[in-house]
Amino acid sequence: MELRFTEEEIAFRQEVRAFIRGNLPAKTLERMRLGYPPTKSDVVTWQRILNKKGWATYKWPQEYGGQAWSPTMRMIFQDENMLAHAPEVNSFNITMIGPVLIQFGTPEQKERFIAPTANLDIWWCQGFSEPGSGSDLASLKTSAVLDGDHYVVNGQKIWTSTAHHADWIFALVRTNPQARKPQEGISFLLIDMKTPGITVRPIISIDGSHHFNEVFFDDVRVPVTQRVYEENKGWDVAKFLLGNERTGIARLGKSMARLEDIRELSPHLRNHGAPLLDDKLQRERVASLEIRAKALEITQLRVVAKMMQQSDGKPDPFSSLLKIKGGELGQDTSELIMDAVGPLAMPQWAKELDLLNRESGENEPPIGPDYAGFAAGPYLMHRASSIAGGTTEIQKNILNKAVLRL
Amino acid sequence: MDFELTEDQRLLNDSVSRLLADRYAFDARRGYIKSAQGWSQEMWEKYAELGLLGLPFPEEYGGFGGGAVDIMMVMEAFGRSLVVEPFLATVVLGGSAIKYAGNEAQKGEILPQIVDGSLKLGWAHGEQQARYDLTDVLTTATKDGSGWVLEGAKSVVLHGDCADMLVVSARTGGDRMDKEGLTLFLVPANTPGVARRGYAMRDGTRAAEISLSTVKLGPEAVLGTVGDAYGIIERVTQAGIAAFAAETVGACEAAHTMTLDYLRTRVQFGRPIGTNQVLQHKAADMLIEVEQARSMAMLAAMMVDEEDAAERTRNISMAKVGVGQSGRFVTQNSVQLHGGIGMTEEYAVGHYFRRVMVFEHSWGDSAYHLGLLADQVG
Amino acid sequence: MDLRFTEEEVAFRKEVRDFIRQNLPARTRERLRLGYSPTKQDIVDWQRILNKKGWATYKWPKAYGGTDWSPTQRMIFQEENQINHAPEVNGFNITMIGPVIIQFGTPEQKAHILPRAANLEDWWCQGFSEPGSGSDLASLKTAAKRVGDDYIVNGQKIWTSTAHHADWCFALVRTDPNARKPQEGISFLLIDMKTPGITVRPIISIDNSHHLNEVFFDDVKVPVANRVYEENKGWDVAKFLLGNERTGIARLGKSMERINYAQELARDVRQNGKPLIEDAGFRQRVAKLQVQAKALELTQLRVVAKAAGNSDGKPDPFSSVLKIKGTELLQDTAELVMDIAGPLAMPDWAKELDLLNRESGDNEPLIGPEWAGYAAPPYLMLRAASIYGGTNEIQKNILNKAILRL
């Protein structure tokens, strides 16, 4: 047993860090550092830079443009990206549909989609959840009826992140309402968002941002050639997708970056007439979060190491642990930043402060210090960390089923 | 990065687990505690036979040449079985003091006797007024010709009642809270002027109060450099924390396993209580904390041999907080989910609970170490 | 709405406090201050002092020796007793069997039992739980068969607090094993603990104390005259008993007293070369507990005020909130005191420290400071507070059933 990083791993970390520093656009870095979500253009630009280097699709098999990195190296890569305030690549493209097409796609589908997916020439979104189907995903109702060589899709998806940016959507639809079990009548379709009959309605989040959407399908015609895998076998595809590579799920680097940020903010934030971190209780709060981050870092390495040994491809139930603790840490570190900023985090300044707007030549001066404008946003948005991708409660059910067996 | 055990470690782990499975059932342990000295001489000899008592010592002294990871594995197994023999006191604490500070003659004389089980050590550093402050030492050593005279008292010395030799810290200079001026002495327990009062701890292990009045020692009793023992005291304490943290993980794991068994078998309202989702989620929370504690115990083990003192101290403190807090959570809830039976002396879960309580109150509780870490933030 | 106490209430508090300070035996006070459990004698002496004053049975109707104190006065009385280190009166006598006999007893039962229960001439214990019947109390199996003018009782009770001190036991027994519902075949019997066939076996608790017992019944003869209320209607009696006056359930005064005591101790204990009381982290921990105690005090006052308003005698489901938060606070304040003592709380010194032994002329000097010697047992013993009287999980089920209705 050796818990220290090897020299190769340390060198790799240096290489990644240097590349990001040398290539991440300054505007993007500044926006991310202040807590803003990246813009669409931030994500596209960065993913293309990485793709040129061969790093955007590092998780994919090598013959499809992936890297032969060990799980530890993958983890280092993810952490370094987050620590350096780089946007995450579009995970619908990289973690979800890419691997799905590689595993299940026809040669034609691979030929058509894989390269533009890697380069973010196509922005994908995910059409899974429905108003009545959240944790109980298999109860979904959006129907697809075969009509010649097309499916006719009718129904509604919800919580569709970035659907308003998306060129394409991969969606679960019901092709056999009479199946013995609800899981057995579902198919997996690729749908062009420009197809007539699709309506996207924004859902504004509690931080005032537009991230989620409802997507309505009204007699939307989808060629049968855009079905992935067999008809009524879509649940197998979904399971593969949801279980695929979940080590990044803790998003630990992001939390660690905030624990660095608080040190930078401290001199600006006065408490009893002194910098914030002169206060022992504030320091205890930071120390306590750092301890949790350290524990999670090692647990994550253990899960990663276990994956290196077994290659059955099955998701490790302990990734539920990573998701739960990683989500909590994201919530608590964003709360730390908001609390540190205090009353200045309360006004809805985001719009006025938006760096994009300022670049576009708006003349009004920003209100308040720039670090304060989006300090509450991540706190608000992070409430979703314990909801999206399987709620914390569902993750505990998974742990119970797979490990505790009560 | 490598979490794999070596072949030797796997064999060691198997043989320790087998021995404890055979000889350390809960009732057998109760018998060991009830005996006059409060632990089993026979088990002590078995540990010697297996090579456990020589685990961390170099081969030239008859040791196994193992490292902190080996100690971690053994301590985890000891935690699962709630072992009460003086392993932590003798091998980890006393043994580390000799290993880090002893001269060739001292190592050559003492380590082989630890390895073969014939010598037990006590780490006599803590004092009643000191609580967790490692520098708070009032016991004095004054020069007496070429030798020394010790005067003072040591408190909650683990297995101090049965130790053959005590490693005693004393002031040869400096003031009460100074890092400078501390010296370690090797004091045979039968030296005139040493008086011991042994007692049971809350978890059934043994400890002692030790008074030292006009204890005369020769110059060869000094362990390490006169006046410069603080660094050694810190390292010995850290080795103790790392080992005890691993033991705590073993205890938490066992308490959690017992709790799962209970949830599966205890029937109320016509079904096992474990079918209640609220209890399932509590059990999942406990699983998460056991694994987070395990990660932190690994961190502590890895850091024991770290040469950068600041890095070592910082990480061991982090591990102490992490394991302490997870340990409280897991064992408190183990008692809660057992209900009344968890409150009883005759049932093992309360013993795990108390072992973890003693860990939490050894060498600084979570709040204490969090305070130390907080002083470094900024 | 006025959250302040009235002048009368303030005067009442002073009267109670003065009485306790003048009449509580010094040894009892000292023992409780150090964290010891009261001895049997402590409780007997104090209850008789209170009874002479007419205060032991303050909860009973005036006709039976009670007072006409308002719910707020009752709360003040309990709080002052706890803050001033007085033992609690025997709850089995005062809160349980007394009110049961007043409500359901025959004239003979009232005449014989009530005065003796009030003056603690008889020490009562409660025979409810059984090995297989904890949270699911109605599944109890101890059988009582009618033979002439007697019941013959066979079976086992468990977790019977102070059975080894007790003169009498009130017990739930099954008189009709064929009843339609388990609740319908239960009767409520009063059993003399000296009756042949009763065996009391101690259960040693994790603090090494003897508080709990198993009680075995082997052909124990109980006169039918010792049955309370009708045969097979014992569940009604039990429900009345368990729902009876639960405002004291939070034992808030005890927690407040521990918070004060902890601050006293922390002045004498040093950490990093300074009194512990000067440590910011410690002070914050105390402050958090004070905030919780204040919130609970106000919630308790609200429950009490509601109880004063409605006299339907039904237990307020909100008393489950008091039980949950009150026991958590008891546990956390006991943990605080233990943590202050730190390593000195870990030796099992209780025997050597026992004030009773010292009084009896033990010559051995004490080990360690005496306040530290008994710092751990209350922490250990209070783990039971969230288990007995309906586990906190069961209390949450009650809240769900009565208020949330999920």
Coordinates of N, CA, C and O in Angstrom, one line a residue, chain A residues 71-187:
Chain A
P71 N -6.9 5.5 -13.9 CA -7.9 6.2 -13.1 C -7.3 7.3 -12.3 O -7.9 8.4 -12.1
T72 N -6.2 7.1 -11.7 CA -5.6 8.2 -10.9 C -5.3 9.4 -11.7 O -5.5 10.5 -11.3
M73 N -4.7 9.2 -12.9 CA -4.4 10.3 -13.8 C -5.7 11.0 -14.2 O -5.7 12.3 -14.3
R74 N -6.8 10.3 -14.5 CA -8.0 10.9 -14.8 C -8.5 11.8 -13.7 O -8.9 12.9 -13.9
M75 N -8.3 11.3 -12.4 CA -8.7 12.1 -11.3 C -7.9 13.3 -11.1 O -8.4 14.4 -10.9
I76 N -6.6 13.2 -11.4 CA -5.7 14.3 -11.3 C -6.1 15.4 -12.4 O -6.2 16.6 -12.1
F77 N -6.4 14.9 -13.6 CA -6.8 15.8 -14.6 C -8.1 16.6 -14.3 O -8.2 17.8 -14.4
Q78 N -9.1 15.9 -13.7 CA -10.3 16.5 -13.3 C -10.1 17.6 -12.2 O -10.6 18.7 -12.3
D79 N -9.3 17.1 -11.2 CA -9.1 18.0 -10.1 C -8.3 19.3 -10.6 O -8.6 20.4 -10.1
E80 N -7.3 19.1 -11.4 CA -6.6 20.2 -11.9 C -7.4 21.2 -12.7 O -7.3 22.4 -12.6
N81 N -8.3 20.7 -13.5 CA -9.2 21.6 -14.2 C -10.0 22.4 -13.3 O -10.2 23.6 -13.5
M82 N -10.6 21.8 -12.3 CA -11.4 22.5 -11.4 C -10.6 23.5 -10.5 O -11.1 24.6 -10.3
L83 N -9.5 23.0 -10.1 CA -8.6 23.9 -9.2 C -8.2 25.2 -10.0 O -8.0 26.2 -9.5
A84 N -8.0 25.0 -11.3 CA -7.6 26.1 -12.2 C -8.7 26.9 -12.7 O -8.5 27.8 -13.6
H85 N -9.9 26.6 -12.2 CA -11.1 27.4 -12.7 C -11.4 27.2 -14.2 O -11.9 28.1 -14.8
A86 N -11.0 26.0 -14.7 CA -11.4 25.7 -16.1 C -12.9 25.2 -16.1 O -13.3 24.6 -15.2
P87 N -13.6 25.5 -17.2 CA -15.0 24.9 -17.2 C -14.9 23.4 -17.4 O -13.8 22.9 -17.9
E88 N -15.9 22.7 -17.0 CA -15.9 21.3 -17.3 C -16.3 21.1 -18.8 O -17.1 21.9 -19.3
V89 N -15.8 20.1 -19.4 CA -16.3 19.8 -20.8 C -17.7 19.5 -20.7 O -18.3 19.1 -19.6
N90 N -18.4 19.5 -21.8 CA -19.8 19.2 -21.8 C -20.0 17.7 -21.6 O -19.7 16.9 -22.4
S91 N -20.5 17.4 -20.4 CA -20.5 16.0 -20.0 C -21.5 15.2 -20.7 O -21.4 14.0 -20.9
F92 N -22.6 15.9 -21.2 CA -23.6 15.1 -22.1 C -22.8 14.5 -23.3 O -23.1 13.4 -23.7
N93 N -21.9 15.3 -23.8 CA -21.1 14.8 -25.0 C -20.1 13.8 -24.6 O -20.0 12.7 -25.2
I94 N -19.3 14.1 -23.5 CA -18.1 13.4 -23.3 C -18.4 12.1 -22.4 O -17.8 11.1 -22.7
T95 N -19.2 12.3 -21.3 CA -19.3 11.2 -20.4 C -20.6 10.4 -20.8 O -20.7 9.2 -20.4
M96 N -21.5 11.0 -21.5 CA -22.7 10.3 -21.7 C -22.9 9.7 -23.2 O -22.8 8.5 -23.4
I97 N -23.2 10.6 -24.1 CA -23.5 10.1 -25.4 C -22.3 9.5 -26.2 O -22.5 8.5 -26.9
G98 N -21.1 10.1 -26.0 CA -19.9 9.6 -26.6 C -19.8 8.1 -26.3 O -19.8 7.2 -27.2
P99 N -19.6 7.7 -25.0 CA -19.4 6.3 -24.6 C -20.6 5.4 -25.1 O -20.4 4.3 -25.5
V100 N -21.8 6.0 -25.1 CA -23.0 5.2 -25.5 C -22.9 4.9 -27.0 O -23.1 3.7 -27.4
L101 N -22.5 5.8 -27.8 CA -22.4 5.6 -29.2 C -21.2 4.6 -29.5 O -21.3 3.7 -30.3
I102 N -20.1 4.7 -28.7 CA -19.0 3.8 -28.9 C -19.4 2.4 -28.6 O -19.1 1.4 -29.3
Q103 N -20.2 2.3 -27.5 CA -20.7 0.9 -27.1 C -21.8 0.4 -27.9 O -21.8 -0.8 -28.3
F104 N -22.8 1.2 -28.3 CA -24.0 0.7 -28.9 C -24.3 1.2 -30.3 O -25.2 0.7 -31.0
G105 N -23.5 2.2 -30.8 CA -23.9 2.8 -32.0 C -23.6 2.0 -33.3 O -22.7 1.1 -33.2
T106 N -24.4 2.2 -34.3 CA -24.1 1.6 -35.6 C -22.8 2.3 -36.2 O -22.5 3.4 -35.8
P107 N -22.2 1.6 -37.2 CA -21.1 2.3 -37.8 C -21.4 3.6 -38.4 O -20.7 4.6 -38.3
E108 N -22.7 3.8 -38.9 CA -23.1 5.0 -39.5 C -23.2 6.1 -38.4 O -22.9 7.2 -38.6
Q109 N -23.8 5.7 -37.3 CA -24.0 6.6 -36.2 C -22.7 7.1 -35.7 O -22.5 8.3 -35.4
K110 N -21.7 6.2 -35.5 CA -20.4 6.6 -35.1 C -19.7 7.6 -36.0 O -19.2 8.6 -35.6
E111 N -19.8 7.2 -37.3 CA -19.2 8.1 -38.3 C -19.8 9.5 -38.3 O -19.1 10.5 -38.4
R112 N -21.1 9.5 -38.1 CA -21.8 10.8 -38.2 C -21.6 11.7 -36.9 O -21.4 12.9 -37.0
F113 N -21.6 11.0 -35.8 CA -21.7 11.8 -34.5 C -20.4 12.0 -33.7 O -20.2 13.0 -33.0
I114 N -19.5 11.0 -33.8 CA -18.4 11.0 -32.8 C -17.5 12.1 -32.9 O -17.2 12.8 -31.8
A115 N -17.0 12.5 -34.0 CA -16.1 13.6 -34.2 C -16.7 14.9 -33.7 O -16.1 15.6 -32.9
P116 N -17.9 15.3 -34.3 CA -18.5 16.5 -33.8 C -18.9 16.6 -32.3 O -18.9 17.6 -31.7
T117 N -19.2 15.4 -31.8 CA -19.5 15.3 -30.3 C -18.2 15.7 -29.5 O -18.3 16.4 -28.6
A118 N -17.1 15.1 -30.0 CA -15.8 15.4 -29.3 C -15.5 16.8 -29.3 O -15.0 17.4 -28.4
N119 N -15.7 17.4 -30.5 CA -15.3 18.8 -30.7 C -16.3 19.9 -30.3 O -16.2 21.0 -30.5
L120 N -17.4 19.4 -29.7 CA -18.5 20.2 -29.4 C -19.1 21.0 -30.5 O -19.6 22.1 -30.4
D121 N -19.0 20.4 -31.7 CA -19.7 21.0 -32.9 C -21.2 20.7 -32.7 O -22.0 21.4 -33.2
I122 N -21.5 19.6 -32.1 CA -22.9 19.3 -31.6 C -22.9 19.5 -30.1 O -22.1 18.9 -29.4
W123 N -23.8 20.2 -29.6 CA -24.1 20.3 -28.2 C -25.3 19.4 -27.8 O -26.4 19.6 -28.4
W124 N -25.0 18.4 -27.0 CA -26.0 17.4 -26.7 C -26.7 17.8 -25.3 O -26.1 18.4 -24.5
C125 N -28.0 17.4 -25.2 CA -28.6 17.5 -23.9 C -29.3 16.1 -23.7 O -29.4 15.3 -24.6
Q126 N -29.8 16.0 -22.5 CA -30.3 14.7 -22.0 C -31.8 14.7 -21.8 O -32.2 15.5 -20.9
G127 N -32.6 13.9 -22.5 CA -34.1 13.9 -22.2 C -34.5 12.7 -21.5 O -35.0 11.7 -22.1
F128 N -34.3 12.7 -20.2 CA -34.7 11.5 -19.4 C -35.9 11.8 -18.5 O -37.0 11.3 -18.6
S129 N -35.7 12.8 -17.5 CA -36.7 13.0 -16.5 C -38.0 13.6 -17.1 O -38.0 14.3 -18.1
E130 N -39.1 13.2 -16.5 CA -40.4 13.8 -16.9 C -41.1 14.3 -15.6 O -40.7 13.9 -14.5
P131 N -42.2 15.1 -15.8 CA -42.9 15.6 -14.6 C -43.3 14.5 -13.6 O -43.1 14.6 -12.4
G132 N -43.7 13.3 -14.1 CA -44.1 12.3 -13.2 C -43.0 11.2 -13.0 O -43.3 10.3 -12.3
S133 N -41.9 11.4 -13.6 CA -40.8 10.4 -13.5 C -39.5 11.0 -13.1 O -38.7 11.5 -13.9
G134 N -39.3 11.1 -11.8 CA -38.0 11.7 -11.3 C -37.1 10.5 -10.8 O -36.5 9.9 -11.6
S135 N -37.2 10.2 -9.5 CA -36.4 9.1 -9.0 C -36.9 7.8 -9.6 O -36.1 6.9 -9.9
D136 N -38.1 7.7 -9.9 CA -38.7 6.5 -10.6 C -38.7 6.7 -12.1 O -39.7 6.8 -12.8
L137 N -37.5 6.7 -12.7 CA -37.3 7.1 -14.1 C -38.0 6.1 -15.0 O -38.6 6.6 -16.1
A138 N -38.1 4.8 -14.7 CA -38.7 3.9 -15.6 C -40.1 4.0 -15.8 O -40.7 3.4 -16.7
S139 N -40.8 4.9 -15.1 CA -42.2 5.1 -15.3 C -42.5 6.2 -16.3 O -43.6 6.6 -16.5
L140 N -41.4 6.5 -17.1 CA -41.6 7.6 -18.1 C -42.7 7.3 -19.1 O -43.0 6.2 -19.5
K141 N -43.3 8.4 -19.6 CA -44.5 8.2 -20.5 C -44.4 8.8 -21.9 O -45.2 8.5 -22.8
T142 N -43.3 9.6 -22.2 CA -43.2 10.1 -23.5 C -43.2 9.0 -24.5 O -42.4 8.1 -24.4
S143 N -44.1 9.0 -25.5 CA -44.3 7.9 -26.4 C -43.7 8.1 -27.7 O -43.5 9.2 -28.2
A144 N -43.3 7.0 -28.3 CA -42.8 7.0 -29.7 C -43.5 5.8 -30.4 O -43.3 4.7 -30.1
V145 N -44.2 6.2 -31.4 CA -45.0 5.2 -32.2 C -44.4 5.1 -33.6 O -44.2 6.1 -34.3
L146 N -44.2 3.9 -34.0 CA -43.6 3.6 -35.3 C -44.5 4.0 -36.4 O -45.7 3.5 -36.4
D147 N -44.1 4.7 -37.4 CA -44.9 5.1 -38.5 C -44.0 5.0 -39.8 O -43.2 6.0 -40.0
G148 N -43.9 3.9 -40.4 CA -43.0 3.7 -41.5 C -41.6 3.6 -41.0 O -41.3 2.9 -40.1
D149 N -40.7 4.5 -41.6 CA -39.3 4.4 -41.1 C -39.0 5.6 -40.1 O -37.9 6.0 -39.9
H150 N -40.1 6.1 -39.5 CA -40.0 7.1 -38.4 C -40.7 6.7 -37.2 O -41.6 5.9 -37.2
Y151 N -40.2 7.2 -36.1 CA -41.0 7.2 -34.8 C -41.7 8.6 -34.7 O -41.1 9.6 -35.1
V152 N -42.9 8.6 -34.2 CA -43.6 9.9 -33.9 C -43.6 10.0 -32.4 O -44.2 9.2 -31.7
V153 N -42.9 11.1 -32.0 CA -42.7 11.2 -30.5 C -43.7 12.3 -30.0 O -43.8 13.4 -30.5
N154 N -44.3 11.9 -28.9 CA -45.2 12.9 -28.2 C -45.0 12.8 -26.7 O -44.9 11.7 -26.1
G155 N -44.9 13.9 -26.0 CA -44.7 13.9 -24.6 C -43.9 15.1 -24.1 O -43.8 16.1 -24.8
Q156 N -43.4 15.0 -22.8 CA -42.7 16.1 -22.2 C -41.6 15.6 -21.4 O -41.7 14.7 -20.6
K157 N -40.5 16.3 -21.5 CA -39.3 16.1 -20.6 C -39.2 17.3 -19.7 O -39.6 18.4 -20.1
I158 N -38.5 17.2 -18.6 CA -38.3 18.3 -17.7 C -36.9 18.2 -17.0 O -36.3 17.2 -17.1
W159 N -36.5 19.3 -16.5 CA -35.1 19.5 -15.9 C -34.1 19.2 -16.9 O -33.0 18.8 -16.6
T160 N -34.4 19.6 -18.2 CA -33.4 19.4 -19.2 C -32.4 20.5 -19.3 O -32.6 21.6 -19.8
S161 N -31.2 20.2 -18.6 CA -30.1 21.2 -18.6 C -29.7 21.6 -19.9 O -29.5 20.7 -20.8
T162 N -29.5 22.8 -20.2 CA -28.9 23.4 -21.4 C -29.6 23.0 -22.7 O -29.1 23.1 -23.8
A163 N -30.9 22.6 -22.5 CA -31.7 22.3 -23.8 C -31.7 23.5 -24.7 O -31.8 23.4 -25.9
H164 N -31.7 24.7 -24.1 CA -31.7 25.9 -24.9 C -30.4 26.2 -25.7 O -30.4 27.0 -26.6
H165 N -29.3 25.5 -25.3 CA -28.1 25.6 -26.1 C -28.0 24.4 -27.1 O -27.1 24.5 -27.9
A166 N -28.8 23.4 -26.9 CA -28.5 22.1 -27.5 C -28.9 22.1 -29.0 O -29.9 22.6 -29.4
D167 N -28.0 21.3 -29.7 CA -28.3 21.0 -31.1 C -29.1 19.7 -31.2 O -29.9 19.5 -32.1
W168 N -28.7 18.8 -30.3 CA -29.3 17.5 -30.3 C -29.7 17.0 -28.9 O -29.1 17.5 -28.0
I169 N -30.7 16.1 -28.8 CA -31.0 15.6 -27.5 C -31.0 14.0 -27.6 O -31.4 13.5 -28.7
F170 N -30.5 13.4 -26.6 CA -30.7 11.9 -26.6 C -31.8 11.7 -25.5 O -31.8 12.2 -24.4
A171 N -32.8 10.9 -25.9 CA -34.0 10.8 -25.0 C -34.5 9.4 -24.9 O -34.3 8.5 -25.8
L172 N -35.0 9.1 -23.7 CA -35.7 7.8 -23.5 C -37.2 8.0 -23.8 O -37.8 9.0 -23.3
V173 N -37.7 7.1 -24.6 CA -39.1 7.2 -24.9 C -39.7 5.8 -24.8 O -39.1 4.8 -24.8
R174 N -41.1 5.8 -24.6 CA -41.7 4.5 -24.5 C -42.2 4.0 -25.9 O -43.0 4.6 -26.5
T175 N -41.7 2.9 -26.3 CA -42.1 2.3 -27.6 C -43.0 1.1 -27.4 O -43.7 0.7 -28.3
N176 N -43.1 0.6 -26.2 CA -44.1 -0.5 -26.0 C -44.8 -0.3 -24.6 O -44.3 -0.7 -23.6
P177 N -46.0 0.3 -24.7 CA -46.7 0.6 -23.4 C -47.2 -0.7 -22.8 O -47.6 -0.7 -21.6
Q178 N -47.2 -1.8 -23.5 CA -47.8 -3.1 -23.0 C -46.7 -4.0 -22.3 O -47.0 -5.1 -21.9
A179 N -45.5 -3.5 -22.3 CA -44.4 -4.4 -21.8 C -44.7 -4.9 -20.4 O -45.4 -4.2 -19.6
R180 N -44.2 -6.1 -20.1 CA -44.4 -6.8 -18.8 C -43.9 -5.9 -17.7 O -44.6 -5.7 -16.7
K181 N -42.7 -5.4 -17.8 CA -42.2 -4.5 -16.8 C -41.9 -3.1 -17.5 O -41.6 -3.1 -18.7
P182 N -42.1 -2.0 -16.7 CA -42.0 -0.7 -17.4 C -40.6 -0.5 -18.0 O -40.5 0.2 -19.1
Q183 N -39.5 -1.2 -17.5 CA -38.2 -1.0 -18.1 C -38.1 -1.6 -19.5 O -37.2 -1.3 -20.2
E184 N -39.0 -2.5 -19.8 CA -38.8 -3.3 -21.0 C -39.5 -2.7 -22.2 O -39.3 -3.2 -23.3
G185 N -40.2 -1.6 -22.1 CA -40.8 -1.0 -23.2 C -40.2 0.4 -23.6 O -40.9 1.2 -24.3
I186 N -38.9 0.6 -23.3 CA -38.3 1.9 -23.5 C -37.2 1.8 -24.6 O -36.5 0.8 -24.7
S187 N -37.2 2.8 -25.5 CA -36.1 2.9 -26.5 C -35.3 4.2 -26.3 O -35.8 5.2 -25.7

